[in-house]
Amino acid sequence: MTEQIRPSSRIKSIQRGALIMLVIAGAVNTIDRASLAIANPMIRKDLGLSVAEMGVLLSAFLWAYAFSQLPVGVLVDRLGPRKLLAAGLAVWSSAQLVCGFVGNTVQFAIARAVLGVGEAPQFPAGARVVRDWFSASERGRAIGIFTCASQVGTGLAAPLLTTLILVFGWRWTFVIMGGLGLLVAVMWVVLYRNPAEVTLTESEHAYRTDGKKSESATITFAQWKGLFASGTTWGLVVGYFGVIYVNWLFNTWLPGYLQMERHMSIAHVGWAAFIPYVFAVIGSVSSGYLVDFLAARRMSLARSRKYPLCVFLVLQTVLVVLAARTPSNAVAIACLSGALFCGTAASASAWALVTVLAPPACTGSLGSLQNFGGYIGGALAPIVTGLIVQHSGSFVPALYVGAGMSLFSACVYLLFVRRPVPLSGEPSAQGGGADSGMRSKNTLLSRSSAS
């Protein structure tokens, strides 16, 4: 039985610094993508845009973001998170800044699409950072912390952007946020280092690689294509579709649901919509601690992440249905708060699962494929929800669809995400490669992983 190697004080310092910067970058990422929705009325008035044209602008980001996931993961794994996230920050922040100078729908749509391309490396790069600097049995907490940045950004977006718009106008708000992102890009490239850029001791290297003597430095195109041959890869892609579908159902329609279906005033909607996102942040962070706790109790790393993920999705299904059926606004807010808690906990667990299922050279690649599936769902969610509400006159059927998506994802993860994803040309059941990263803290080399 092999004792787990503890991180040195230097490794702990690197971990803290990386997580702080990932949270800052993630919050800026989310605030920038939300800026169009917050400034929607003023932009439509100033540019003379129709509701349909605004719909095109709102979807331009999501489609560009989703399809950019396909190449960005392999780029993260080949070039490293330091270069790719810095480049992504620079691209999306420049696009955000340019949004302050656009004059028509086409210019705005192009800028928003570039924003989506630039933001694409954020989560694959973050997953790779966690894989690079944390032992396998400690990655859940790190994933939970850095993924909560999205919910932190969502919670901050409305008060921060509204204040900036009222003081400086919507154009200067885009410019200010773009400048802030460029500053974060400089901070990241100056302060963060990939493991290959740091001289590590033997024990430090053993900690971050779970005792393996060597790791593949990069992924080839043939190996990237080989990821698609694994049923686990497809389980992650399809399963995450439903996770992000529900997430973006709420991101785009929660205020509208509370105002149109629940007949709340605009003033009440602001506070009522804020409460669920507080629980969303708690869900993301707490899920990370939960999965690492389970791993510390000798549950395999794969099971410690997959089983809570499935439970969170089932609970979210129940809570969304209850929110749709209850006549009480207070009960509905409570149920929605629980649903967002479970949804973000499931999302964090899914990213933690990627870090133990992917081969060492493919964490960013596998994570980006999962994110691609998720954001196809995210791009469809506001469209499908709007069509359902328009034809039925109610949000209830749309919430039922969201609940169904959540339950569908739980089934996909449970049935299809079963074993590590092998590199192309390697046998599916490895003894010492990715499979070794799926063992619990005290039995990393003595217990075989299972679904």
Short mmCIF file of N, CA, C and O in Angstrom, two decimals, residues 121-231:
data_model
loop_
_atom_site.label_atom_id
_atom_site.label_comp_id
_atom_site.label_asym_id
_atom_site.label_seq_id
_atom_site.Cartn_x
_atom_site.Cartn_y
_atom_site.Cartn_z
N PRO A 121 -10.66 28.77 -24.42
CA PRO A 121 -9.64 28.04 -23.65
C PRO A 121 -9.83 28.06 -22.13
O PRO A 121 -9.15 27.30 -21.43
N GLN A 122 -10.72 28.88 -21.59
CA GLN A 122 -10.78 29.09 -20.15
C GLN A 122 -10.91 27.78 -19.36
O GLN A 122 -10.09 27.49 -18.49
N PHE A 123 -11.93 26.99 -19.62
CA PHE A 123 -12.15 25.80 -18.81
C PHE A 123 -11.22 24.64 -19.17
O PHE A 123 -10.71 23.97 -18.26
N PRO A 124 -10.94 24.35 -20.47
CA PRO A 124 -9.93 23.33 -20.74
C PRO A 124 -8.56 23.66 -20.15
O PRO A 124 -7.87 22.79 -19.63
N ALA A 125 -8.18 24.94 -20.22
CA ALA A 125 -6.90 25.34 -19.63
C ALA A 125 -6.92 25.18 -18.11
O ALA A 125 -5.95 24.72 -17.51
N GLY A 126 -8.04 25.56 -17.49
CA GLY A 126 -8.14 25.40 -16.05
C GLY A 126 -8.06 23.94 -15.63
O GLY A 126 -7.41 23.60 -14.63
N ALA A 127 -8.73 23.06 -16.39
CA ALA A 127 -8.66 21.63 -16.08
C ALA A 127 -7.23 21.12 -16.22
O ALA A 127 -6.77 20.29 -15.42
N ARG A 128 -6.52 21.61 -17.22
CA ARG A 128 -5.13 21.19 -17.41
C ARG A 128 -4.24 21.71 -16.28
O ARG A 128 -3.33 21.01 -15.81
N VAL A 129 -4.48 22.93 -15.83
CA VAL A 129 -3.72 23.47 -14.70
C VAL A 129 -3.90 22.59 -13.46
O VAL A 129 -2.94 22.26 -12.77
N VAL A 130 -5.14 22.22 -13.19
CA VAL A 130 -5.41 21.35 -12.04
C VAL A 130 -4.74 20.00 -12.22
O VAL A 130 -4.15 19.45 -11.28
N ARG A 131 -4.82 19.44 -13.43
CA ARG A 131 -4.16 18.16 -13.69
C ARG A 131 -2.64 18.28 -13.51
O ARG A 131 -1.99 17.36 -13.02
N ASP A 132 -2.08 19.41 -13.90
CA ASP A 132 -0.63 19.60 -13.84
C ASP A 132 -0.09 19.79 -12.43
O ASP A 132 1.03 19.36 -12.14
N TRP A 133 -0.87 20.45 -11.55
CA TRP A 133 -0.31 20.87 -10.27
C TRP A 133 -0.93 20.21 -9.05
O TRP A 133 -0.46 20.46 -7.93
N PHE A 134 -1.96 19.39 -9.22
CA PHE A 134 -2.59 18.74 -8.08
C PHE A 134 -2.53 17.23 -8.23
O PHE A 134 -2.71 16.69 -9.32
N SER A 135 -2.30 16.56 -7.11
CA SER A 135 -2.40 15.10 -7.08
C SER A 135 -3.82 14.69 -7.43
O SER A 135 -4.78 15.42 -7.17
N ALA A 136 -3.97 13.50 -8.03
CA ALA A 136 -5.29 13.07 -8.52
C ALA A 136 -6.36 13.09 -7.44
O ALA A 136 -7.50 13.47 -7.69
N SER A 137 -6.01 12.71 -6.21
CA SER A 137 -7.00 12.62 -5.14
C SER A 137 -7.34 13.98 -4.54
O SER A 137 -8.19 14.07 -3.66
N GLU A 138 -6.69 15.07 -5.00
CA GLU A 138 -6.96 16.41 -4.48
C GLU A 138 -7.52 17.36 -5.55
O GLU A 138 -7.67 18.55 -5.30
N ARG A 139 -7.83 16.82 -6.71
CA ARG A 139 -8.27 17.68 -7.81
C ARG A 139 -9.71 18.14 -7.68
O ARG A 139 -10.08 19.16 -8.26
N GLY A 140 -10.54 17.38 -6.97
CA GLY A 140 -11.94 17.75 -6.86
C GLY A 140 -12.14 19.12 -6.25
O GLY A 140 -12.90 19.95 -6.76
N ARG A 141 -11.45 19.38 -5.14
CA ARG A 141 -11.58 20.69 -4.48
C ARG A 141 -11.10 21.82 -5.39
O ARG A 141 -11.72 22.89 -5.47
N ALA A 142 -9.97 21.57 -6.08
CA ALA A 142 -9.44 22.60 -6.97
C ALA A 142 -10.40 22.89 -8.12
O ALA A 142 -10.64 24.05 -8.48
N ILE A 143 -10.97 21.83 -8.69
CA ILE A 143 -11.94 22.01 -9.78
C ILE A 143 -13.16 22.78 -9.27
O ILE A 143 -13.67 23.70 -9.94
N GLY A 144 -13.66 22.42 -8.10
CA GLY A 144 -14.82 23.10 -7.54
C GLY A 144 -14.58 24.58 -7.33
O GLY A 144 -15.46 25.40 -7.58
N ILE A 145 -13.37 24.92 -6.89
CA ILE A 145 -13.04 26.33 -6.65
C ILE A 145 -12.95 27.09 -7.96
O ILE A 145 -13.53 28.18 -8.11
N PHE A 146 -12.24 26.55 -8.96
CA PHE A 146 -12.07 27.35 -10.18
C PHE A 146 -13.35 27.38 -11.02
O PHE A 146 -13.61 28.39 -11.68
N THR A 147 -14.18 26.33 -10.98
CA THR A 147 -15.43 26.38 -11.76
C THR A 147 -16.48 27.28 -11.12
O THR A 147 -17.40 27.74 -11.82
N CYS A 148 -16.36 27.56 -9.82
CA CYS A 148 -17.33 28.45 -9.18
C CYS A 148 -17.19 29.88 -9.70
O CYS A 148 -18.06 30.72 -9.48
N ALA A 149 -16.09 30.15 -10.40
CA ALA A 149 -15.87 31.50 -10.94
C ALA A 149 -17.00 31.92 -11.86
O ALA A 149 -17.36 33.10 -11.92
N SER A 150 -17.57 30.95 -12.59
CA SER A 150 -18.68 31.28 -13.50
C SER A 150 -19.87 31.83 -12.73
O SER A 150 -20.51 32.80 -13.14
N GLN A 151 -20.17 31.20 -11.61
CA GLN A 151 -21.32 31.64 -10.81
C GLN A 151 -21.00 32.94 -10.08
O GLN A 151 -21.88 33.80 -9.92
N VAL A 152 -19.76 33.10 -9.64
CA VAL A 152 -19.34 34.37 -9.03
C VAL A 152 -19.50 35.49 -10.05
O VAL A 152 -20.04 36.57 -9.76
N GLY A 153 -19.03 35.24 -11.27
CA GLY A 153 -19.17 36.24 -12.33
C GLY A 153 -20.61 36.56 -12.66
O GLY A 153 -20.98 37.72 -12.86
N THR A 154 -21.45 35.51 -12.69
CA THR A 154 -22.88 35.72 -12.96
C THR A 154 -23.52 36.57 -11.88
O THR A 154 -24.33 37.46 -12.16
N GLY A 155 -23.16 36.30 -10.62
CA GLY A 155 -23.71 37.08 -9.51
C GLY A 155 -23.24 38.52 -9.52
O GLY A 155 -24.00 39.43 -9.18
N LEU A 156 -21.99 38.75 -9.94
CA LEU A 156 -21.45 40.11 -9.97
C LEU A 156 -21.87 40.89 -11.19
O LEU A 156 -21.88 42.12 -11.18
N ALA A 157 -22.22 40.17 -12.28
CA ALA A 157 -22.44 40.83 -13.57
C ALA A 157 -23.51 41.91 -13.49
O ALA A 157 -23.29 43.04 -13.94
N ALA A 158 -24.68 41.58 -12.94
CA ALA A 158 -25.79 42.53 -12.95
C ALA A 158 -25.47 43.81 -12.17
O ALA A 158 -25.58 44.92 -12.73
N PRO A 159 -25.04 43.73 -10.88
CA PRO A 159 -24.76 44.99 -10.18
C PRO A 159 -23.57 45.76 -10.74
O PRO A 159 -23.61 46.99 -10.85
N LEU A 160 -22.50 45.04 -11.11
CA LEU A 160 -21.31 45.71 -11.62
C LEU A 160 -21.58 46.38 -12.97
O LEU A 160 -21.30 47.58 -13.15
N LEU A 161 -22.12 45.62 -13.92
CA LEU A 161 -22.35 46.17 -15.26
C LEU A 161 -23.42 47.25 -15.25
O LEU A 161 -23.30 48.25 -15.97
N THR A 162 -24.45 47.06 -14.44
CA THR A 162 -25.49 48.09 -14.35
C THR A 162 -24.91 49.41 -13.84
O THR A 162 -25.21 50.48 -14.37
N THR A 163 -24.07 49.32 -12.83
CA THR A 163 -23.43 50.52 -12.29
C THR A 163 -22.56 51.20 -13.33
O THR A 163 -22.61 52.44 -13.52
N LEU A 164 -21.74 50.41 -14.04
CA LEU A 164 -20.87 50.98 -15.07
C LEU A 164 -21.68 51.61 -16.20
O LEU A 164 -21.32 52.70 -16.70
N ILE A 165 -22.76 50.95 -16.58
CA ILE A 165 -23.60 51.49 -17.66
C ILE A 165 -24.24 52.81 -17.26
O ILE A 165 -24.27 53.77 -18.03
N LEU A 166 -24.73 52.89 -16.03
CA LEU A 166 -25.37 54.11 -15.55
C LEU A 166 -24.38 55.26 -15.44
O LEU A 166 -24.71 56.42 -15.68
N VAL A 167 -23.13 54.94 -15.08
CA VAL A 167 -22.13 55.99 -14.89
C VAL A 167 -21.45 56.38 -16.20
O VAL A 167 -21.26 57.56 -16.51
N PHE A 168 -21.08 55.37 -17.01
CA PHE A 168 -20.26 55.64 -18.20
C PHE A 168 -20.98 55.39 -19.53
O PHE A 168 -20.46 55.77 -20.58
N GLY A 169 -22.14 54.73 -19.50
CA GLY A 169 -22.80 54.36 -20.75
C GLY A 169 -22.37 52.96 -21.18
O GLY A 169 -21.32 52.47 -20.76
N TRP A 170 -23.17 52.34 -22.06
CA TRP A 170 -22.87 50.94 -22.40
C TRP A 170 -21.59 50.79 -23.21
O TRP A 170 -20.86 49.80 -23.06
N ARG A 171 -21.28 51.77 -24.07
CA ARG A 171 -20.07 51.64 -24.89
C ARG A 171 -18.80 51.65 -24.03
O ARG A 171 -17.92 50.80 -24.19
N TRP A 172 -18.71 52.58 -23.11
CA TRP A 172 -17.52 52.63 -22.26
C TRP A 172 -17.47 51.46 -21.28
O TRP A 172 -16.38 51.07 -20.83
N THR A 173 -18.62 50.89 -20.97
CA THR A 173 -18.62 49.70 -20.12
C THR A 173 -17.90 48.55 -20.81
O THR A 173 -17.08 47.84 -20.20
N PHE A 174 -18.17 48.36 -22.11
CA PHE A 174 -17.45 47.33 -22.86
C PHE A 174 -15.96 47.63 -22.92
O PHE A 174 -15.12 46.73 -22.79
N VAL A 175 -15.62 48.88 -23.12
CA VAL A 175 -14.20 49.26 -23.19
C VAL A 175 -13.50 49.00 -21.86
O VAL A 175 -12.38 48.46 -21.82
N ILE A 176 -14.13 49.39 -20.77
CA ILE A 176 -13.53 49.20 -19.44
C ILE A 176 -13.32 47.72 -19.14
O ILE A 176 -12.25 47.31 -18.67
N MET A 177 -14.33 46.90 -19.42
CA MET A 177 -14.20 45.47 -19.15
C MET A 177 -13.15 44.83 -20.06
O MET A 177 -12.40 43.94 -19.64
N GLY A 178 -13.05 45.31 -21.31
CA GLY A 178 -12.01 44.80 -22.19
C GLY A 178 -10.62 45.13 -21.67
O GLY A 178 -9.71 44.29 -21.70
N GLY A 179 -10.46 46.35 -21.19
CA GLY A 179 -9.17 46.74 -20.61
C GLY A 179 -8.82 45.92 -19.38
O GLY A 179 -7.66 45.54 -19.18
N LEU A 180 -9.83 45.64 -18.54
CA LEU A 180 -9.59 44.81 -17.36
C LEU A 180 -9.12 43.42 -17.76
O LEU A 180 -8.19 42.85 -17.16
N GLY A 181 -9.74 42.84 -18.79
CA GLY A 181 -9.34 41.52 -19.25
C GLY A 181 -7.91 41.50 -19.77
O GLY A 181 -7.17 40.53 -19.53
N LEU A 182 -7.51 42.53 -20.48
CA LEU A 182 -6.13 42.61 -20.97
C LEU A 182 -5.14 42.68 -19.82
O LEU A 182 -4.05 42.08 -19.87
N LEU A 183 -5.52 43.35 -18.75
CA LEU A 183 -4.67 43.41 -17.56
C LEU A 183 -4.53 42.02 -16.92
O LEU A 183 -3.43 41.62 -16.51
N VAL A 184 -5.64 41.27 -16.87
CA VAL A 184 -5.60 39.91 -16.33
C VAL A 184 -4.73 39.01 -17.21
O VAL A 184 -4.00 38.15 -16.70
N ALA A 185 -4.76 39.22 -18.52
CA ALA A 185 -3.93 38.43 -19.44
C ALA A 185 -2.45 38.64 -19.13
O ALA A 185 -1.67 37.68 -19.08
N VAL A 186 -2.06 39.88 -18.91
CA VAL A 186 -0.67 40.18 -18.56
C VAL A 186 -0.31 39.53 -17.23
O VAL A 186 0.76 38.93 -17.07
N MET A 187 -1.21 39.63 -16.24
CA MET A 187 -0.97 39.03 -14.93
C MET A 187 -0.76 37.52 -15.04
O MET A 187 0.14 36.95 -14.42
N TRP A 188 -1.59 36.87 -15.86
CA TRP A 188 -1.50 35.42 -16.00
C TRP A 188 -0.16 34.99 -16.62
O TRP A 188 0.53 34.11 -16.10
N VAL A 189 0.22 35.63 -17.72
CA VAL A 189 1.43 35.20 -18.40
C VAL A 189 2.69 35.54 -17.59
O VAL A 189 3.71 34.84 -17.68
N VAL A 190 2.62 36.56 -16.75
CA VAL A 190 3.77 36.93 -15.92
C VAL A 190 3.90 36.02 -14.71
O VAL A 190 5.00 35.60 -14.34
N LEU A 191 2.78 35.66 -14.10
CA LEU A 191 2.83 34.94 -12.83
C LEU A 191 2.73 33.42 -12.94
O LEU A 191 3.30 32.71 -12.10
N TYR A 192 2.02 32.91 -13.94
CA TYR A 192 1.82 31.46 -14.01
C TYR A 192 2.94 30.80 -14.81
O TYR A 192 3.45 31.36 -15.78
N ARG A 193 3.29 29.57 -14.40
CA ARG A 193 4.27 28.77 -15.12
C ARG A 193 3.75 27.35 -15.29
O ARG A 193 3.16 26.78 -14.37
N ASN A 194 3.98 26.76 -16.48
CA ASN A 194 3.72 25.35 -16.68
C ASN A 194 4.76 24.53 -15.91
O ASN A 194 5.86 25.04 -15.64
N PRO A 195 4.46 23.29 -15.57
CA PRO A 195 5.44 22.48 -14.81
C PRO A 195 6.80 22.38 -15.50
O PRO A 195 7.83 22.35 -14.83
N ALA A 196 6.81 22.30 -16.82
CA ALA A 196 8.08 22.18 -17.54
C ALA A 196 8.95 23.43 -17.39
O ALA A 196 10.16 23.37 -17.65
N GLU A 197 8.34 24.54 -16.97
CA GLU A 197 9.08 25.79 -16.82
C GLU A 197 9.57 26.01 -15.39
O GLU A 197 10.13 27.05 -15.08
N VAL A 198 9.33 25.01 -14.53
CA VAL A 198 9.74 25.10 -13.13
C VAL A 198 10.67 23.93 -12.82
O VAL A 198 10.40 22.78 -13.19
N THR A 199 11.77 24.20 -12.15
CA THR A 199 12.69 23.14 -11.75
C THR A 199 12.14 22.46 -10.49
O THR A 199 12.15 23.04 -9.41
N LEU A 200 11.64 21.24 -10.65
CA LEU A 200 10.98 20.53 -9.56
C LEU A 200 11.91 19.51 -8.93
O LEU A 200 12.76 18.92 -9.61
N THR A 201 11.75 19.31 -7.64
CA THR A 201 12.47 18.23 -6.98
C THR A 201 11.82 16.89 -7.33
O THR A 201 10.71 16.84 -7.87
N GLU A 202 12.49 15.82 -7.00
CA GLU A 202 11.94 14.49 -7.30
C GLU A 202 10.63 14.25 -6.57
O GLU A 202 9.67 13.71 -7.14
N SER A 203 10.53 14.68 -5.31
CA SER A 203 9.30 14.48 -4.55
C SER A 203 8.17 15.35 -5.08
O SER A 203 7.00 14.94 -5.09
N GLU A 204 8.49 16.57 -5.52
CA GLU A 204 7.46 17.45 -6.09
C GLU A 204 6.91 16.87 -7.38
O GLU A 204 5.70 16.89 -7.63
N HIS A 205 7.81 16.33 -8.20
CA HIS A 205 7.36 15.71 -9.44
C HIS A 205 6.52 14.46 -9.14
O HIS A 205 5.50 14.22 -9.79
N ALA A 206 6.94 13.69 -8.16
CA ALA A 206 6.20 12.47 -7.80
C ALA A 206 4.81 12.82 -7.28
O ALA A 206 3.84 12.10 -7.54
N TYR A 207 4.68 13.93 -6.53
CA TYR A 207 3.37 14.34 -6.01
C TYR A 207 2.41 14.65 -7.15
O TYR A 207 1.29 14.14 -7.19
N ARG A 208 2.83 15.48 -8.08
CA ARG A 208 1.90 15.93 -9.11
C ARG A 208 1.63 14.88 -10.18
O ARG A 208 0.65 14.97 -10.92
N THR A 209 2.49 13.85 -10.28
CA THR A 209 2.26 12.78 -11.25
C THR A 209 1.81 11.49 -10.57
O THR A 209 1.75 10.45 -11.22
N ASP A 210 1.49 11.55 -9.28
CA ASP A 210 1.05 10.36 -8.53
C ASP A 210 2.05 9.22 -8.61
O ASP A 210 1.68 8.04 -8.72
N GLY A 211 3.33 9.57 -8.56
CA GLY A 211 4.37 8.56 -8.51
C GLY A 211 4.83 8.03 -9.84
O GLY A 211 5.76 7.23 -9.90
N LYS A 212 4.22 8.47 -10.95
CA LYS A 212 4.65 7.99 -12.26
C LYS A 212 5.96 8.66 -12.63
O LYS A 212 6.19 9.84 -12.37
N LYS A 213 6.84 7.90 -13.25
CA LYS A 213 8.18 8.40 -13.56
C LYS A 213 8.18 9.41 -14.69
O LYS A 213 8.99 10.31 -14.75
N SER A 214 7.27 9.24 -15.64
CA SER A 214 7.27 10.14 -16.79
C SER A 214 5.85 10.34 -17.30
O SER A 214 4.96 9.56 -17.01
N GLU A 215 5.67 11.39 -18.05
CA GLU A 215 4.38 11.72 -18.65
C GLU A 215 4.59 12.07 -20.11
O GLU A 215 5.64 12.57 -20.49
N SER A 216 3.57 11.84 -20.92
CA SER A 216 3.62 12.31 -22.30
C SER A 216 3.51 13.83 -22.29
O SER A 216 2.63 14.39 -21.65
N ALA A 217 4.40 14.49 -23.00
CA ALA A 217 4.43 15.94 -22.95
C ALA A 217 3.34 16.58 -23.81
O ALA A 217 2.77 17.59 -23.45
N THR A 218 3.07 15.99 -24.96
CA THR A 218 2.09 16.57 -25.87
C THR A 218 1.20 15.48 -26.44
O THR A 218 1.49 14.30 -26.33
N ILE A 219 0.13 15.90 -27.08
CA ILE A 219 -0.78 14.98 -27.74
C ILE A 219 -0.65 15.18 -29.25
O ILE A 219 -0.54 16.30 -29.73
N THR A 220 -0.63 14.08 -29.98
CA THR A 220 -0.58 14.17 -31.43
C THR A 220 -2.00 14.24 -32.00
O THR A 220 -2.97 13.92 -31.32
N PHE A 221 -2.10 14.62 -33.28
CA PHE A 221 -3.42 14.69 -33.90
C PHE A 221 -4.05 13.30 -33.96
O PHE A 221 -5.26 13.15 -33.78
N ALA A 222 -3.23 12.28 -34.21
CA ALA A 222 -3.75 10.91 -34.26
C ALA A 222 -4.31 10.49 -32.89
O ALA A 222 -5.35 9.82 -32.81
N GLN A 223 -3.63 10.89 -31.82
CA GLN A 223 -4.13 10.57 -30.48
C GLN A 223 -5.42 11.32 -30.19
O GLN A 223 -6.33 10.79 -29.55
N TRP A 224 -5.49 12.58 -30.64
CA TRP A 224 -6.72 13.36 -30.44
C TRP A 224 -7.89 12.70 -31.14
O TRP A 224 -8.97 12.55 -30.57
N LYS A 225 -7.69 12.26 -32.38
CA LYS A 225 -8.75 11.55 -33.10
C LYS A 225 -9.11 10.26 -32.38
O LYS A 225 -10.28 9.85 -32.38
N GLY A 226 -8.12 9.61 -31.77
CA GLY A 226 -8.38 8.37 -31.07
C GLY A 226 -9.29 8.52 -29.86
O GLY A 226 -9.90 7.54 -29.42
N LEU A 227 -9.39 9.74 -29.32
CA LEU A 227 -10.30 9.95 -28.19
C LEU A 227 -11.75 9.63 -28.57
O LEU A 227 -12.53 9.19 -27.72
N PHE A 228 -12.09 9.85 -29.84
CA PHE A 228 -13.47 9.61 -30.28
C PHE A 228 -13.82 8.14 -30.36
O PHE A 228 -14.99 7.79 -30.48
N ALA A 229 -12.82 7.26 -30.29
CA ALA A 229 -13.09 5.82 -30.34
C ALA A 229 -13.55 5.28 -28.99
O ALA A 229 -13.98 4.13 -28.91
N SER A 230 -13.45 6.08 -27.96
CA SER A 230 -13.82 5.63 -26.61
C SER A 230 -15.27 5.96 -26.31
O SER A 230 -15.73 7.09 -26.52
N GLY A 231 -16.00 4.98 -25.79
CA GLY A 231 -17.37 5.22 -25.36
C GLY A 231 -17.44 6.22 -24.22
O GLY A 231 -18.42 6.96 -24.10
#
